[in-house]
XYZ file of C-alpha atoms in Angstrom:
687
model
C 0.036 0.260 0.209
C -0.635 2.603 -1.062
C -0.071 1.109 -4.791
C -2.486 -2.011 -4.441
C 0.102 -4.255 -5.672
C 0.318 -7.979 -4.533
C 1.806 -11.090 -5.099
C 2.890 -14.440 -3.764
C 6.382 -14.734 -2.710
C 8.308 -17.613 -1.229
C 8.765 -17.580 2.691
C 11.992 -15.711 3.605
C 11.713 -13.135 1.094
C 13.307 -9.908 1.705
C 10.422 -7.208 1.768
C 12.460 -4.643 -0.473
C 12.958 -7.700 -3.207
C 9.453 -8.566 -3.127
C 8.263 -4.669 -3.650
C 10.467 -4.255 -6.382
C 9.210 -7.464 -8.127
C 6.233 -5.857 -8.105
C 6.924 -2.468 -9.175
C 6.402 -0.593 -6.241
C 9.353 2.010 -6.019
C 11.132 1.381 -2.424
C 14.561 3.422 -1.990
C 17.693 1.738 -0.724
C 20.938 3.332 -1.456
C 23.276 1.285 0.889
C 22.554 -2.402 -0.829
C 20.557 -3.872 1.568
C 23.080 -3.324 4.502
C 20.574 -2.013 6.845
C 22.774 1.589 6.736
C 20.846 3.978 5.038
C 17.779 3.718 6.555
C 15.476 4.852 3.456
C 13.583 1.431 2.437
C 11.119 1.692 5.954
C 7.837 0.028 6.048
C 5.130 -0.648 8.445
C 2.813 -3.890 8.781
C -0.874 -3.231 8.529
C -1.898 -5.516 11.643
C -5.785 -6.914 11.072
C -8.084 -9.268 8.597
C -8.197 -7.430 5.108
C -11.330 -8.897 3.915
C -10.993 -7.412 0.382
C -7.740 -9.246 0.402
C -8.624 -12.310 2.036
C -5.981 -12.562 4.629
C -5.013 -11.479 8.027
C -1.618 -9.367 7.997
C 0.256 -9.850 11.178
C 3.581 -8.744 12.678
C 4.355 -12.032 13.410
C 4.094 -12.855 9.940
C 7.726 -10.620 8.826
C 10.847 -12.037 10.301
C 11.974 -10.451 14.083
C 14.964 -7.944 14.060
C 18.322 -8.960 13.224
C 21.773 -7.617 14.215
C 22.007 -5.248 11.170
C 18.473 -3.801 12.292
C 19.406 -3.402 15.335
C 22.306 -1.632 15.149
C 20.299 0.608 12.852
C 17.658 1.622 15.368
C 20.539 1.881 18.350
C 23.064 4.213 16.231
C 20.059 6.233 14.309
C 16.592 5.486 15.658
C 13.977 3.662 14.136
C 10.281 5.148 14.777
C 8.118 2.813 16.242
C 6.300 0.375 14.207
C 9.039 0.535 11.551
C 11.081 -1.872 9.774
C 13.672 -1.796 7.396
C 12.496 -3.879 4.042
C 16.211 -4.805 2.927
C 16.044 -6.742 6.316
C 12.504 -7.870 6.974
C 11.704 -10.749 5.412
C 8.135 -12.088 4.523
C 7.048 -15.257 7.056
C 3.509 -15.192 6.207
C 0.676 -13.224 4.841
C 1.032 -9.223 5.196
C -0.486 -5.869 4.008
C 2.943 -3.620 3.684
C 2.537 0.144 3.623
C 5.392 2.389 2.499
C 4.963 5.868 4.394
C 5.511 8.860 2.540
C 8.428 10.028 4.906
C 10.542 7.564 4.830
C 13.685 9.734 3.658
C 16.354 9.802 6.234
C 17.160 13.675 7.266
C 14.631 14.855 4.938
C 14.164 18.450 4.219
C 10.916 20.113 5.441
C 8.101 20.483 2.566
C 7.915 24.222 2.156
C 5.131 24.450 -0.508
C 2.981 21.848 -2.492
C 3.455 22.247 -6.339
C 1.000 19.779 -6.906
C -1.514 17.749 -5.110
C -1.160 14.562 -7.580
C 1.118 11.752 -6.757
C 3.802 11.004 -9.166
C 5.143 7.539 -9.600
C 9.018 7.770 -9.200
C 11.547 6.790 -11.377
C 14.265 9.065 -11.567
C 17.333 9.389 -13.959
C 19.538 9.511 -10.837
C 20.146 7.011 -8.214
C 22.425 6.340 -5.306
C 24.500 3.443 -4.626
C 26.877 2.779 -1.533
C 29.411 -0.151 -2.304
C 32.473 -1.353 -0.860
C 35.389 -1.402 -2.999
C 38.135 -4.235 -2.553
C 41.330 -2.641 -1.976
C 44.320 -2.357 -4.375
C 46.208 -5.675 -4.586
C 49.728 -6.097 -5.885
C 48.577 -9.423 -7.515
C 45.435 -7.971 -9.127
C 47.025 -4.700 -11.001
C 43.041 -2.985 -11.765
C 42.449 0.348 -11.121
C 40.683 1.839 -8.762
C 38.265 3.112 -11.097
C 37.770 -0.232 -12.542
C 37.700 -2.400 -9.402
C 34.802 0.559 -8.575
C 33.004 -0.229 -11.540
C 33.089 -3.825 -10.869
C 31.458 -3.438 -7.362
C 28.612 -1.324 -8.758
C 27.906 -4.301 -11.262
C 28.102 -7.000 -8.567
C 25.964 -5.151 -6.448
C 23.559 -3.269 -8.153
C 23.950 -4.279 -11.471
C 25.369 -1.526 -13.518
C 27.075 -2.821 -16.573
C 28.964 -0.503 -19.076
C 29.447 2.400 -16.801
C 30.750 5.766 -18.155
C 31.927 8.045 -16.132
C 31.815 12.077 -15.864
C 35.060 13.361 -17.071
C 35.571 15.774 -13.921
C 35.509 12.608 -11.428
C 38.369 10.754 -13.051
C 41.211 12.739 -11.754
C 39.342 12.692 -8.467
C 38.435 8.832 -7.863
C 41.762 7.811 -5.926
C 41.283 10.342 -3.393
C 37.712 9.711 -2.773
C 38.122 5.844 -2.277
C 40.894 6.721 0.071
C 38.651 9.112 2.205
C 36.978 7.845 5.824
C 34.340 10.022 7.494
C 34.530 9.587 11.425
C 30.982 10.304 11.602
C 30.106 6.786 9.918
C 32.366 3.985 11.114
C 29.925 1.456 10.446
C 30.793 1.922 6.637
C 34.075 3.030 6.461
C 36.448 1.106 9.166
C 38.854 -0.797 7.184
C 36.692 -0.483 4.157
C 36.520 1.931 1.119
C 32.925 2.246 1.150
C 31.562 5.002 -1.137
C 28.371 6.226 -2.890
C 28.168 6.615 -6.371
C 25.277 8.853 -7.990
C 24.395 7.172 -11.125
C 22.192 8.945 -14.081
C 20.392 6.843 -16.798
C 18.012 8.258 -18.723
C 16.807 5.971 -21.469
C 17.447 2.469 -21.069
C 18.922 2.142 -24.254
C 21.474 4.443 -22.867
C 24.556 3.952 -21.047
C 24.203 5.015 -17.494
C 27.092 7.715 -16.251
C 28.590 7.725 -12.792
C 27.938 11.593 -12.143
C 28.902 11.790 -8.780
C 31.086 10.017 -6.132
C 31.101 10.400 -2.484
C 32.935 8.674 0.624
C 31.116 6.907 2.751
C 27.413 6.748 2.508
C 25.711 9.908 1.044
C 21.782 9.968 1.674
C 20.766 13.271 -0.028
C 19.949 13.864 -3.875
C 17.984 16.480 -5.480
C 16.777 17.746 -8.707
C 15.096 21.129 -10.024
C 11.685 21.221 -12.682
C 12.070 24.743 -13.997
C 9.400 26.793 -16.556
C 10.921 29.590 -18.060
C 8.427 31.928 -18.744
C 8.603 35.278 -21.100
C 7.235 36.913 -17.672
C 7.940 34.712 -14.781
C 10.810 31.880 -13.818
C 8.888 29.340 -11.703
C 10.960 26.836 -10.049
C 10.645 23.433 -7.962
C 13.628 22.040 -6.011
C 12.632 17.998 -5.449
C 13.949 15.101 -3.385
C 14.884 12.735 -5.951
C 14.595 9.892 -3.308
C 11.545 10.538 -1.791
C 9.784 12.625 -4.714
C 9.078 15.549 -2.136
C 8.756 19.174 -2.917
C 11.705 20.726 -1.103
C 10.827 24.446 -2.000
C 9.268 26.336 -4.832
C 9.815 29.663 -5.400
C 9.617 32.259 -8.611
C 11.347 35.119 -9.834
C 10.678 37.540 -12.883
C 12.026 37.171 -16.110
C 14.882 39.735 -16.412
C 14.582 39.893 -20.207
C 11.848 41.778 -19.875
C 13.706 45.231 -19.861
C 14.649 43.903 -23.667
C 10.928 43.769 -24.462
C 7.416 43.602 -22.685
C 6.252 40.227 -25.433
C 8.011 37.694 -27.195
C 8.401 39.353 -30.704
C 9.830 42.345 -29.119
C 12.772 40.392 -27.995
C 12.875 38.605 -31.296
C 13.192 42.218 -32.893
C 16.063 43.187 -30.107
C 18.472 40.603 -31.205
C 17.657 41.514 -34.771
C 18.528 45.202 -33.916
C 21.465 44.409 -31.657
C 24.586 42.746 -32.395
C 24.938 41.168 -28.778
C 21.334 41.089 -28.075
C 20.812 37.097 -28.079
C 24.448 36.653 -25.394
C 22.609 39.279 -23.639
C 19.052 38.134 -23.191
C 20.901 34.423 -22.564
C 23.232 35.898 -19.904
C 20.226 37.425 -18.124
C 17.945 34.366 -18.043
C 21.001 31.903 -17.050
C 21.606 34.389 -14.421
C 17.952 34.640 -13.101
C 18.211 30.983 -13.066
C 21.021 30.302 -10.943
C 20.033 33.025 -8.238
C 16.628 31.122 -8.202
C 18.645 27.958 -7.164
C 20.317 29.650 -4.621
C 16.990 30.998 -3.337
C 15.074 27.473 -3.636
C 18.520 25.565 -1.886
C 18.320 28.365 1.001
C 14.396 27.954 1.538
C 15.017 23.920 1.238
C 18.309 23.944 3.751
C 19.727 22.333 0.420
C 23.561 22.231 -1.042
C 22.991 23.019 -4.523
C 26.142 21.152 -5.142
C 23.494 18.044 -4.320
C 21.595 19.154 -7.146
C 22.203 15.951 -9.937
C 19.156 16.109 -12.296
C 17.247 19.439 -14.072
C 14.442 19.432 -16.241
C 13.521 22.753 -18.146
C 10.341 23.887 -20.130
C 9.402 27.106 -21.979
C 8.044 28.837 -24.915
C 9.912 28.720 -27.974
C 11.477 31.849 -28.006
C 12.556 31.345 -24.127
C 13.653 27.559 -25.188
C 16.352 28.803 -27.912
C 17.133 31.937 -25.658
C 17.425 29.901 -22.433
C 19.536 27.795 -24.953
C 21.813 30.122 -26.197
C 20.049 29.801 -29.755
C 19.793 32.612 -31.822
C 15.655 33.054 -32.338
C 15.552 34.946 -35.468
C 14.145 32.379 -37.479
C 11.138 32.151 -34.920
C 10.116 35.936 -35.858
C 9.041 34.964 -39.304
C 6.803 32.466 -41.433
C 7.896 29.739 -41.605
C 8.942 30.140 -37.801
C 11.427 27.766 -38.075
C 12.836 25.850 -34.652
C 16.393 25.576 -34.394
C 15.614 22.266 -32.672
C 12.582 20.851 -31.864
C 13.093 17.761 -30.099
C 14.182 16.673 -26.116
C 17.810 17.799 -25.184
C 20.073 16.099 -23.041
C 23.505 17.560 -21.622
C 25.714 18.458 -19.078
C 24.146 21.501 -16.686
C 27.384 23.208 -16.114
C 27.913 23.428 -19.784
C 25.564 26.157 -20.121
C 26.328 27.455 -16.713
C 24.051 26.471 -14.471
C 25.358 26.116 -11.085
C 24.658 22.733 -9.681
C 26.653 19.698 -8.991
C 29.475 19.625 -11.867
C 28.013 15.702 -13.122
C 24.110 17.233 -13.133
C 22.568 16.643 -16.349
C 19.957 18.798 -18.077
C 17.085 17.333 -19.393
C 14.740 19.998 -22.280
C 11.030 18.589 -22.924
C 10.734 18.932 -26.538
C 8.558 21.502 -28.774
C 5.610 20.778 -30.456
C 5.989 23.465 -32.933
C 7.003 27.230 -33.860
C 5.664 28.504 -31.572
C 3.650 26.038 -29.167
C 6.878 25.380 -27.009
C 8.154 22.959 -24.316
C 5.871 24.458 -21.832
C 3.047 23.466 -23.866
C 4.512 19.848 -24.274
C 4.861 20.145 -20.388
C 1.270 21.357 -19.710
C 0.086 18.682 -22.279
C 1.781 15.574 -20.158
C 0.284 17.470 -16.532
C -3.224 17.341 -17.958
C -3.154 14.190 -20.514
C -5.628 14.926 -23.366
C -4.375 12.071 -24.746
C -4.693 10.175 -21.946
C -8.974 10.251 -21.968
C -12.173 9.490 -24.231
C -13.572 13.106 -23.549
C -12.613 16.138 -25.720
C -10.432 18.548 -23.839
C -9.507 21.889 -24.754
C -5.965 23.061 -23.149
C -5.169 26.548 -23.292
C -1.963 28.832 -21.712
C -3.177 32.536 -21.995
C 0.203 34.513 -22.771
C 1.360 37.205 -24.993
C 1.095 34.068 -27.270
C -1.388 31.658 -26.446
C -0.641 28.210 -26.769
C -3.710 25.501 -27.211
C -4.060 21.883 -27.281
C -7.423 20.285 -28.513
C -8.039 16.391 -28.110
C -8.717 13.080 -26.739
C -6.811 9.812 -27.061
C -7.680 9.110 -30.476
C -6.181 12.604 -31.914
C -4.550 15.573 -30.486
C -4.292 18.767 -32.435
C -2.453 22.349 -31.585
C -1.509 25.728 -32.479
C -0.632 29.062 -30.928
C -2.470 32.519 -31.346
C -1.305 35.648 -31.395
C -2.995 37.261 -28.426
C -0.350 39.847 -27.794
C 0.104 41.640 -24.252
C -3.227 43.091 -23.833
C -4.351 40.308 -21.297
C -1.286 41.164 -19.080
C -2.278 44.843 -18.735
C -0.093 46.373 -21.778
C -2.019 48.220 -24.244
C -4.575 48.974 -21.398
C -4.689 52.860 -20.749
C -4.946 51.921 -16.930
C -3.752 48.218 -17.167
C -0.580 46.984 -15.449
C 0.924 43.631 -13.980
C -1.000 42.216 -10.871
C 0.515 43.355 -7.881
C -0.639 45.087 -4.623
C -3.157 47.609 -5.583
C -4.023 46.704 -8.635
C -7.771 45.709 -9.347
C -8.412 42.154 -9.681
C -12.145 41.652 -9.449
C -15.342 44.128 -11.011
C -18.957 43.777 -10.436
C -21.318 46.257 -12.191
C -24.780 46.996 -10.922
C -26.959 46.958 -14.439
C -29.541 49.102 -12.935
C -27.178 52.073 -11.654
C -24.156 51.225 -13.592
C -22.260 51.905 -10.439
C -19.058 49.478 -10.118
C -17.630 47.677 -6.761
C -14.213 46.056 -6.988
C -11.470 44.333 -4.953
C -7.532 45.242 -5.080
C -4.836 42.741 -4.974
C -3.677 43.010 -0.990
C -6.758 44.209 0.353
C -9.620 41.672 1.314
C -12.703 43.983 0.905
C -14.832 45.030 -1.992
C -14.781 48.820 -2.817
C -18.373 49.577 -1.419
C -17.525 47.898 1.769
C -16.750 49.863 4.959
C -13.007 50.106 5.633
C -11.953 49.760 2.173
C -10.998 53.407 1.897
C -8.144 53.167 4.945
C -7.177 49.511 4.109
C -6.200 50.400 0.740
C -4.314 53.659 1.450
C -1.348 51.353 2.102
C -0.951 50.168 -1.338
C -3.314 52.799 -3.197
C -5.349 51.587 -6.475
C -3.419 51.739 -9.145
C -4.756 50.083 -12.028
C -6.391 46.978 -13.561
C -4.701 43.849 -14.179
C -5.517 41.175 -16.542
C -8.213 39.090 -14.894
C -9.964 42.547 -13.759
C -9.703 43.527 -17.514
C -11.600 40.190 -18.539
C -14.035 40.847 -15.479
C -14.847 44.613 -16.180
C -15.316 44.372 -20.450
C -17.527 41.164 -19.337
C -19.503 43.384 -16.851
C -20.079 46.096 -19.409
C -21.621 43.998 -21.844
C -23.857 42.151 -18.972
C -24.906 45.699 -17.813
C -25.776 46.760 -21.419
C -23.188 49.692 -21.276
C -21.252 47.834 -24.294
C -23.065 46.724 -27.539
C -22.393 43.268 -28.607
C -19.853 44.636 -30.997
C -18.056 46.256 -27.970
C -19.409 49.788 -28.752
C -19.725 52.089 -25.439
C -23.083 53.512 -25.920
C -22.787 56.938 -25.398
C -26.732 57.678 -24.806
C -26.038 56.171 -21.138
C -24.097 59.311 -20.215
C -27.350 61.210 -19.238
C -27.817 57.848 -17.245
C -24.756 57.666 -15.486
C -21.912 60.106 -14.515
C -19.836 57.040 -14.959
C -20.052 57.351 -19.114
C -17.713 60.169 -20.195
C -16.859 61.535 -23.449
C -13.342 60.986 -24.363
C -12.641 62.578 -27.949
C -15.052 60.907 -30.561
C -15.711 57.990 -27.983
C -16.952 56.937 -24.498
C -15.288 55.512 -21.714
C -16.442 54.076 -18.316
C -15.264 55.321 -15.164
C -14.195 52.757 -12.717
C -12.524 55.029 -10.132
C -11.998 58.829 -9.449
C -9.102 58.133 -8.104
C -7.708 60.332 -4.830
C -5.345 62.707 -4.376
C -1.916 61.129 -5.852
C -3.783 57.896 -7.407
C -4.640 57.812 -11.020
C -8.080 58.209 -12.539
C -8.486 54.557 -13.826
C -11.194 54.444 -16.767
C -11.580 51.756 -19.439
C -11.917 53.673 -23.127
C -12.837 52.418 -26.321
C -9.324 51.802 -27.189
C -9.178 49.597 -24.465
C -12.181 47.460 -25.016
C -11.252 47.310 -28.655
C -7.589 45.706 -27.858
C -9.353 43.332 -25.447
C -11.485 42.175 -28.346
C -8.756 41.402 -30.637
C -6.668 39.452 -27.998
C -9.667 37.394 -27.275
C -11.057 37.075 -31.216
C -7.340 35.742 -31.697
C -7.699 33.131 -29.058
C -11.023 32.195 -29.782
C -10.321 31.891 -33.812
C -7.113 29.582 -33.142
C -9.522 27.264 -30.686
C -12.374 27.347 -33.280
C -9.842 26.559 -35.656
C -8.591 23.334 -33.932
C -12.597 22.398 -33.039
C -13.256 22.023 -36.721
C -9.993 19.851 -37.773
C -11.296 17.872 -34.495
C -14.994 18.097 -36.467
C -16.254 18.969 -33.201
C -19.099 21.614 -32.212
C -17.998 21.615 -28.948
C -15.466 20.021 -26.340
C -16.469 18.643 -23.017
C -13.421 20.208 -20.675
C -11.416 23.064 -20.682
C -8.171 23.672 -18.721
C -6.334 27.135 -17.868
C -3.140 27.018 -18.010
C -0.376 29.262 -16.511
C -0.209 31.828 -13.650
C -2.714 34.143 -15.591
C -5.450 31.192 -16.128
C -5.290 30.600 -12.421
C -7.199 34.046 -12.011
C -9.685 34.590 -14.724
C -13.168 33.803 -13.790
C -14.610 31.130 -16.029
C -17.577 32.265 -16.673
C -16.251 36.208 -17.530
C -13.932 34.344 -19.680
C -17.130 32.629 -21.421
C -19.190 35.924 -21.432
C -16.064 37.504 -23.412
C -15.766 34.890 -25.838
C -12.334 34.039 -24.865
C -13.237 30.134 -24.865
C -16.323 28.442 -26.306
C -19.485 27.239 -24.915
C -18.842 24.454 -22.001
C -20.591 23.842 -18.779
C -18.656 26.068 -16.214
C -18.314 22.655 -14.040
C -15.906 21.434 -16.292
C -13.820 24.929 -16.877
C -11.003 24.740 -14.627
C -7.818 26.453 -13.772
C -4.634 24.507 -13.474
C -1.844 26.730 -12.305
C 1.275 26.302 -13.623
C 0.543 22.888 -15.949
C 3.830 23.126 -17.406
C 5.821 23.383 -14.289
C 3.894 20.479 -12.910
C 4.676 18.537 -16.467
C 8.637 19.686 -15.988
C 7.896 17.631 -12.273
C 6.935 14.703 -13.836
C 9.505 14.311 -16.194
C 12.173 14.777 -13.294
C 10.765 12.546 -10.784
C 9.814 9.801 -13.547
C 12.004 8.939 -16.428
C 9.576 7.689 -17.979
C 7.088 10.579 -18.417
C 10.051 12.001 -20.898
C 9.296 8.943 -23.541
C 5.615 9.278 -22.915
C 5.825 13.183 -24.105
C 8.519 12.712 -26.646
C 6.169 9.580 -27.953
C 2.996 12.281 -28.043
C 4.452 15.287 -29.267
C 5.593 13.433 -32.064
C 1.638 12.615 -32.598
C 0.639 16.099 -32.115
C -0.563 17.098 -35.240
C 0.289 21.203 -35.364
C -1.367 23.580 -37.164
C -0.411 27.067 -38.325
C -3.061 29.220 -37.549
C -1.428 31.779 -40.259
C -1.619 29.611 -43.041
C -5.047 28.615 -42.730
C -7.564 30.780 -44.993
C -10.805 30.187 -42.905
C -9.013 31.966 -39.641
C -9.624 35.462 -41.087
C -13.591 35.005 -40.901
C -13.245 32.881 -37.548
C -11.276 35.911 -36.330
C -13.567 38.442 -37.571
C -16.870 36.302 -35.865
C -15.019 36.354 -32.480
C -15.059 39.937 -32.405
C -18.112 40.173 -31.007
C -19.195 38.983 -27.382
C -19.153 36.575 -27.235
C -19.388 35.518 -30.510
C -20.891 36.822 -33.699
C -22.357 33.310 -35.156
C -21.539 30.542 -32.036
C -24.437 30.368 -29.584
C -23.380 29.771 -25.897
C -26.781 27.741 -24.821
C -24.771 26.441 -21.463
C -23.527 29.621 -20.219
C -26.633 31.169 -21.339
C -28.528 28.512 -18.585
C -26.460 30.168 -15.866
C -25.959 33.949 -17.185
C -28.620 36.478 -18.405
C -27.084 37.569 -21.883
C -28.004 40.797 -23.746
C -30.257 40.158 -26.518
C -27.975 40.297 -29.892
C -28.094 43.581 -31.197
C -25.220 45.053 -32.927
C -24.626 48.984 -32.541
C -24.929 51.166 -35.207
C -22.385 53.119 -37.111
C -22.125 57.154 -35.952
C -19.641 59.311 -36.385
C -19.046 59.847 -32.847
C -18.268 56.023 -32.114
C -15.997 53.564 -33.275
C -18.432 51.030 -34.752
C -20.031 50.323 -38.649
C -18.236 49.720 -41.533
C -14.977 51.133 -39.750
C -14.473 48.487 -37.115
C -15.129 45.864 -40.011
C -11.985 47.017 -41.768
C -9.701 47.126 -38.897
C -10.747 43.877 -37.487
C -9.928 42.485 -41.465
C -6.562 44.226 -40.759
C -6.018 42.578 -37.523
C -6.895 39.438 -39.053
C -4.458 39.943 -42.114
C -1.795 40.674 -40.161
C -1.755 37.360 -38.421
C 1.186 36.778 -36.220
C 2.968 39.802 -36.766
């Protein structure tokens, strides 16, 4: 337990051997010497009707000398046994505790609630190497390899180049705090790295005595944020998680502007590569400090990122991704020594990069696909990562298609008059009374709504500074539901006679969200703001609709919002806006940093690496810029929620205004002028 696997074994079989033969991963570094203590288990006593057996501590061997020595020297919790020493004497139900790692660090943050089966690429193996013998002139390294083959079954071992000069010194070092493994013995722990079963394994690190710690990092390099998990490779537990801003923002807010910077500046690529690698190294230091871990105990690294971040991190010029046909320099999975690109971890640490799906659907989308697994289910799943370039995956176990759509930075606050990134003081939630047209809102850092007593006092610290992405979606949707804007997104200037919130702004009208106190900005939603949101959401919806047409479906069964921004989007308002197609709202969920979860899965289980490599090869890539129907889909998607598509499931829960396009007028921004603008935007495509 908890895997529920069962089998029959001869009396006298070590519990560890039984577990491993059933495919249950129980850690052991010492090779059955009862010195590492990682293989702890518990016997569950009682009559288990489901299994038709009675389990008892009488059915497991009594503690022997090795186990008693371990308990005396290091301590063994009550009820625990060492599975390498305890043998089966009768029917047993065995529990493999999740906290069996000795000297384990405290888990600071939960990266994911899911259980990830462990099959890490790194294994720690303790061996005792024969001492030199004049009659058997075999080198120290060769005797080490023989010991690893004899005791652990490792054959054809390669050795990380940096270790060769240090093997003799390490073998001859004894540790006074480990007398049980070092007195008169050449006891060492080798860290073995093996990714694919067909590849030759590497000795990547070697330590005198018994070493009980091996860690890895899973990192998602986003265009705005870099997120990282520090993980114990032996227990599978997340030790620490943290994030930092991507310093490349100073070279350009969105991806295309960074490509332009590379094209315009001779040293642009080098500068951005250096910046992101320094940020990654700083973040490694941060999670290691939080978890109390030495960064040189990190032996495996898994990275994901969108194609441009992928290329810049690896030092590849991304220029080709800025123009058709959006060619990747490399699309397959990559693996090499982490120190080769300046990542400051163990010198022998390996680095694995998930494959990219297409020119603008990157390793981050592959990670999210691995995490959510549309290819593992029968239902039609839509997976959307909303960003400056939205990545879209749609499918089920029969077929999966993917595309990207150029949404631009509007959802992140750019191109919006009062827009800003999510930070204390930013408006994050908005509601508008359809009768009075009066708004109420919440800001980041204050729990109260703006119409609640005490809001003004509590908001003095942060101020009310602007509108972040989640609120931009909500305010436009609420304006539509309240009748302030029409289906085509035009602010109804006639409402100025009814509410002072409707204010004239040149030839167009705006909605006043907050007047602002002294020293604070006046926050309005302008006609141009609404148009920017329409363009962004139309690009995303048109991409989704294109994939639905490729799949031959009218509806989707379930929708998953990935990414940090997706975590804060209210599904109802996303659907009212027409950001996503009609779906049962209960089936629309935010899944957080799914790309990072996918990286975590690939870190803890190398089988997941093969899984996503295989699936990426099967995914059909659709290039929206080459699809002639994309333009019409884009134009239809400019309307709220959509000009032609019905939203029956949404209508069951939200009272949508009757469909009515505004009339063109000289003082507005509608009619034929709007249509030509949409068409120009559609023709621009990705650019």
